[in-house]
CSV table of C-alpha atoms in Angstrom, one decimal:
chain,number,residue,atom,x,y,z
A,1,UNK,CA,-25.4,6.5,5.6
A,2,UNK,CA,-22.4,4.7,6.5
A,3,UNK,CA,-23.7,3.3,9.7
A,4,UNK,CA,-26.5,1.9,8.0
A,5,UNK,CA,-24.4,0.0,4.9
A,6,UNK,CA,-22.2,-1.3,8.0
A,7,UNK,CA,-25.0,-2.7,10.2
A,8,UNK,CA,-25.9,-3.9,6.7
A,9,UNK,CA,-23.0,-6.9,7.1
A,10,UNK,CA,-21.4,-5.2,3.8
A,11,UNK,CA,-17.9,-6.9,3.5
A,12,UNK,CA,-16.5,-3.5,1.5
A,13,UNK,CA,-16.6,-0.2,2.2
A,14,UNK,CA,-16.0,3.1,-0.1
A,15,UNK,CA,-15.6,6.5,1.3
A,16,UNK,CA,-14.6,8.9,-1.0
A,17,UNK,CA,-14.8,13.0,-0.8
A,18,UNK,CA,-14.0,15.5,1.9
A,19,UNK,CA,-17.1,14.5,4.0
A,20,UNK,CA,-15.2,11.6,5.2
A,21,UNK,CA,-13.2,12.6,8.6
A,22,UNK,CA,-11.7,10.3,11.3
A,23,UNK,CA,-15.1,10.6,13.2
A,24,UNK,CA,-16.3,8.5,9.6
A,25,UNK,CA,-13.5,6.2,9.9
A,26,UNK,CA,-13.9,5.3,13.6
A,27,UNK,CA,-17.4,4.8,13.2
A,28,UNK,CA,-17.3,2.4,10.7
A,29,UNK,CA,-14.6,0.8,12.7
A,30,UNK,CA,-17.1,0.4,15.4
A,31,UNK,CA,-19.6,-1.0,13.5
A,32,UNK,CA,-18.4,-2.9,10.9
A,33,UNK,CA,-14.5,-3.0,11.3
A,34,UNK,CA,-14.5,-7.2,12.0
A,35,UNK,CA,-16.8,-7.4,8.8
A,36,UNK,CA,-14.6,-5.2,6.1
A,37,UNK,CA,-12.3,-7.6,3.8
A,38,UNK,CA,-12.2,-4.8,1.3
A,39,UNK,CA,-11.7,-0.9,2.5
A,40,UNK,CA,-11.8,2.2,-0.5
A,41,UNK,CA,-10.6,5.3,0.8
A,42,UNK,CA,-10.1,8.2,-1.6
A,43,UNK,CA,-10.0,12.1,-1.8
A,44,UNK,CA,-11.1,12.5,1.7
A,45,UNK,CA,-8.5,15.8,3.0
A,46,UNK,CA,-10.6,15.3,6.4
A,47,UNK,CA,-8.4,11.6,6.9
A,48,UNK,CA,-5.3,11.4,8.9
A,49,UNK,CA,-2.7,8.8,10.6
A,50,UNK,CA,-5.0,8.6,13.4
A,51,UNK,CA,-8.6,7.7,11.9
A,52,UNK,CA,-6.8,5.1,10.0
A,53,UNK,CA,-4.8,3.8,12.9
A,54,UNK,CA,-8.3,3.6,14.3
A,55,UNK,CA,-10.2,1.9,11.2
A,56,UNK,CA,-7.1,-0.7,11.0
A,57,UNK,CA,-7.0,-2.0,14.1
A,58,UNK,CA,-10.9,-3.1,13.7
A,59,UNK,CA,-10.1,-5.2,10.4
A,60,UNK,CA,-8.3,-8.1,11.4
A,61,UNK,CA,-9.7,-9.8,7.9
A,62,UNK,CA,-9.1,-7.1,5.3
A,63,UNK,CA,-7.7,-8.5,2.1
A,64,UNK,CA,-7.2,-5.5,0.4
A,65,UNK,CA,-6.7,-1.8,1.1
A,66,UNK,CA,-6.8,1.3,-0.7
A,67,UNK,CA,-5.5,4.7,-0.5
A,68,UNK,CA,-5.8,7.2,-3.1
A,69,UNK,CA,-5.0,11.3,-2.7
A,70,UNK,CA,-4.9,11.3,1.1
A,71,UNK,CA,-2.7,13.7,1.8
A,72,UNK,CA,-3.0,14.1,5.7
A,73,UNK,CA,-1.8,10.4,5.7
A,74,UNK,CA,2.1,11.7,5.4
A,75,UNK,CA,3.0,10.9,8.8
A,76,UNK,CA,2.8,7.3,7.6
A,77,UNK,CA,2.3,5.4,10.9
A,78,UNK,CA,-0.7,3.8,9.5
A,79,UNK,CA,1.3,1.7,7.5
A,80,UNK,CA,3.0,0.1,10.5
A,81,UNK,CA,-0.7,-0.7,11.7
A,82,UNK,CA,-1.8,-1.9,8.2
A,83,UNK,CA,1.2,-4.5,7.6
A,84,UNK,CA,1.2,-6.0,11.4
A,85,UNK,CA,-2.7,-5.9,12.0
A,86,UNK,CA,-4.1,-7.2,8.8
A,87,UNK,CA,-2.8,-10.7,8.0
A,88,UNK,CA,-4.5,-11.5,5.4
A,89,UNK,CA,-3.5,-8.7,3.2
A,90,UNK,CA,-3.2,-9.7,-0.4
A,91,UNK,CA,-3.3,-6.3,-1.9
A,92,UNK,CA,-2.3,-2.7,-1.0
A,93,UNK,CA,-2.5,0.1,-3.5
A,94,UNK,CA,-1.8,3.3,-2.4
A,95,UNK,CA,-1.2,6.2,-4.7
A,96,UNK,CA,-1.1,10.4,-4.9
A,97,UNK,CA,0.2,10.5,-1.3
A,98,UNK,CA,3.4,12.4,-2.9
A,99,UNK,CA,4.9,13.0,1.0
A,100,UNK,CA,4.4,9.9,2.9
A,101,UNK,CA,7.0,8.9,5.0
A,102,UNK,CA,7.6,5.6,4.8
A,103,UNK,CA,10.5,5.6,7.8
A,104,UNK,CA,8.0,3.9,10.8
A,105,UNK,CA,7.1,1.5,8.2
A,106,UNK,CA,10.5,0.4,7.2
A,107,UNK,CA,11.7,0.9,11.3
A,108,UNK,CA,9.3,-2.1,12.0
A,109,UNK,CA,9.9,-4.2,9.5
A,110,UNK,CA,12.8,-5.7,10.6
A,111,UNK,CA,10.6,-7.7,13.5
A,112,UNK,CA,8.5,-8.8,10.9
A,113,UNK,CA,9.1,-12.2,9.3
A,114,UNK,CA,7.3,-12.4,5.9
A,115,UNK,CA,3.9,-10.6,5.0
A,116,UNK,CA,1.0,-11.9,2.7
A,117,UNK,CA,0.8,-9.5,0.3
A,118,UNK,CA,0.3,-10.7,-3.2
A,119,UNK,CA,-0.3,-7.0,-5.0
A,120,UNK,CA,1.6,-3.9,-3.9
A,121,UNK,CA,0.6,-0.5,-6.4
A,122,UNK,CA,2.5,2.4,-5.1
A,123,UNK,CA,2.3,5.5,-7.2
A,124,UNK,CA,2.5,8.8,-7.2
A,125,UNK,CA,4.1,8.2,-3.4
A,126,UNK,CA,7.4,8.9,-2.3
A,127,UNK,CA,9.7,5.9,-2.2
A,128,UNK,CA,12.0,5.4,1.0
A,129,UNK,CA,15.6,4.6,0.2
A,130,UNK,CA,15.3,1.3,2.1
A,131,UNK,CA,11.6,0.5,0.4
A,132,UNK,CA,13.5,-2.8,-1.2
A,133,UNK,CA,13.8,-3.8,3.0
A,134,UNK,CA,9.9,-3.8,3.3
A,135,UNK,CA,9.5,-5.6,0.2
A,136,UNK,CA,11.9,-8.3,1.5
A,137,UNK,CA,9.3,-9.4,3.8
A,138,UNK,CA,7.0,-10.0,0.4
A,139,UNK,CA,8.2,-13.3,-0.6
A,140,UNK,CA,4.4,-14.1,-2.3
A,141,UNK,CA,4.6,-10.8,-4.2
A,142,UNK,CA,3.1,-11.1,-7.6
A,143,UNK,CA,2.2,-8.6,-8.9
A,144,UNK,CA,4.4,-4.9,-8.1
A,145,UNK,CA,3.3,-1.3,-9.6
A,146,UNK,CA,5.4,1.4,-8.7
A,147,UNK,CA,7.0,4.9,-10.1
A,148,UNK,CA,10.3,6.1,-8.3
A,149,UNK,CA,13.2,4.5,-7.6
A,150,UNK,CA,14.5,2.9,-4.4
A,151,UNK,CA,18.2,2.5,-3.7
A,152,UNK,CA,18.0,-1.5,-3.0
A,153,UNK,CA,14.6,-2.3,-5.1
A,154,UNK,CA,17.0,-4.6,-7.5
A,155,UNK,CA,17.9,-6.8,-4.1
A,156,UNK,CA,14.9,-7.0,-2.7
A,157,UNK,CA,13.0,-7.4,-6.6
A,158,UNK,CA,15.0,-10.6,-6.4
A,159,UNK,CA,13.8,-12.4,-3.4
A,160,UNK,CA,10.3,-12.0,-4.5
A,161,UNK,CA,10.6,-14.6,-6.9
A,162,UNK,CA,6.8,-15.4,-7.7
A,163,UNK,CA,6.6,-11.7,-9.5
A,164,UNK,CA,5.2,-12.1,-13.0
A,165,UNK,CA,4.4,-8.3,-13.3
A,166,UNK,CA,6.4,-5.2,-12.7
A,167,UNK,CA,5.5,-2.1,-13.8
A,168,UNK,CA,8.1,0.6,-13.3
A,169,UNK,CA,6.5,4.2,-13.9
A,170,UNK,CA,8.5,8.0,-14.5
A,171,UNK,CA,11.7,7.0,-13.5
A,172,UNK,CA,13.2,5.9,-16.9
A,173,UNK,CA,17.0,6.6,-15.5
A,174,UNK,CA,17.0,4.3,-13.1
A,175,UNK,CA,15.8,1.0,-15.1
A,176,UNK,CA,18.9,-0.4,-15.8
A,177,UNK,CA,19.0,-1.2,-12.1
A,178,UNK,CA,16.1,-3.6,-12.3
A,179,UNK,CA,16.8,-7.3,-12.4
A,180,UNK,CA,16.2,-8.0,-15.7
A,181,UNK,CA,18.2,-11.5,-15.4
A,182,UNK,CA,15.4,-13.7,-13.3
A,183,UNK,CA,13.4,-15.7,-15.0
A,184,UNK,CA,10.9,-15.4,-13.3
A,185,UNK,CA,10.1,-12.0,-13.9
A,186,UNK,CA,8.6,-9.6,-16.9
A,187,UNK,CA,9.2,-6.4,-17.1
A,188,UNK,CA,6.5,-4.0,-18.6
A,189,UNK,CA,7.9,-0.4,-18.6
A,190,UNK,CA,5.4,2.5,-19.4
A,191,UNK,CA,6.4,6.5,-20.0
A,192,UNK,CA,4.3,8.2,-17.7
A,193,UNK,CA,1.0,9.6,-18.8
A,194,UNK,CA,0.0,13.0,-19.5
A,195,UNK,CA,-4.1,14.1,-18.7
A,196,UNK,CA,-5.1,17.1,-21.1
C-alpha cells in the first residue's frame, strides 16, 4: 500500500501502527523519499534509529516531521540526521518518546550555524540539560511547545526572539526560570491534562 501512494507523487506520508518496520521506512525512502515535504510517523514499536536514519537521508525537502510514541527511537541519532539533512525544516513535533537521548543531537550542534525551524513541540520526551544549546541554533523559532525543564532554556528562550508562543507543560516548579521580561514573548502556561 505504501509503495503504491509513493509512486503516487504524494508529497505526505502517514504510517501509523505496529505494521510499520524499517523495511516500511526504507521503502518509502526509495520510492518517494525526494518527494515527502511532510512525514507522520506514529505508534509504530517496529521503528528504530536506523529506519529513520534511512527515511531522512532520502528527504532533502521535508518541511515538517513528526514523531509520536516511538519508543525504539531512544538512541536519538536520528535527530542528528533530521536537523543537518533536512534544510528546510520548519516544524518538528516529537512527543511520548519519554527516553530519547538527546546527547548526539546536542554533540553536533555546535558545528551547526543556525537551523530553519519555525515550530518545535517536544512533549512527553526527556529534555537534555543542554537542550537550550540546540535551540540556540533556532533563531526563526516561533512557535515552542514543550513539558520539562532544561537547565539553560531561559538563555537560549532569549535569543529566539521571533517567539510569540510558548507553552510550558508539567513542570510548574521551574517557571520562574522562563524569560518572562522580553517583549517579544507570551507566555501561555497549562497544568498538564489528565485522560479518564
Amino acid at each position: 500500500c505504501y509503495a503504491r501512494c509513493c509512486r503516487a507523487g504524494y508529497g505526505q506520508v502517514t504510517l501509523s501502527g505496529d505494521g510499520i518496520t524499517n523495511s516500511v521506512l526504507e521503502g518509502v525512502a526509495s520510492c518517494s523519499g525526494g518527494l515527502l515535504d511532510i512525514v507522520k510517523i506514529d505508534g509504530c514499536n517496529g521503528v528504530s534509529d536506523p529506519g529513520l536514519k534511512a527515511l531522512l537521508k532520502a528527504v532533502p525537502d521535508m518541511e515538517s516531521f513528526y514523531l509520536e510514541d516511538v519508543p525504539n527511537v531512544a538512541a536519538g541519532f536520528f535527530l542528528v540526521h533530521l536537523f543537518e539533512r533536512c534544510p528546510k525544516l520548519k516544524t518538528v513535533h516529537l512527543s511520548y518518546i519519554p527516553s530519547l537521548n538527546w546527547e548526539p543531537c546536542i554533540l553536533s550542534s555546535f558545528r551547526w550555524t543556525e537551523l530553519p525551524i519555525t515550530k518545535l513541540h517536544v512533549r512527553d520526551v526527556k529534555l537534555d540539560p543542554e537542550f537550550g544549546n540546540l535551540m540556540s541554533k533556532m533563531p526563526h523559532l516561533e512557535e515552542l511547545e514543550i513539558d520539562g525543564n532544561a537547565r539553560n532554556l531561559r538563555s537560549a528562550a532569549m535569543g529566539c526572539v521571533h517567539v510569540g508562543r510558548l507553552l510550558v507543560l508539567n513542570d510548574l516548579n521551574h517557571m520562574g526560570q522562563l524569560p518572562l521580561t522580553s517583549p517579544l514573548l507570551l507566555f501561555t502556561f497549562a497544568a498538564p491534562s489528565f485522560s479518564a
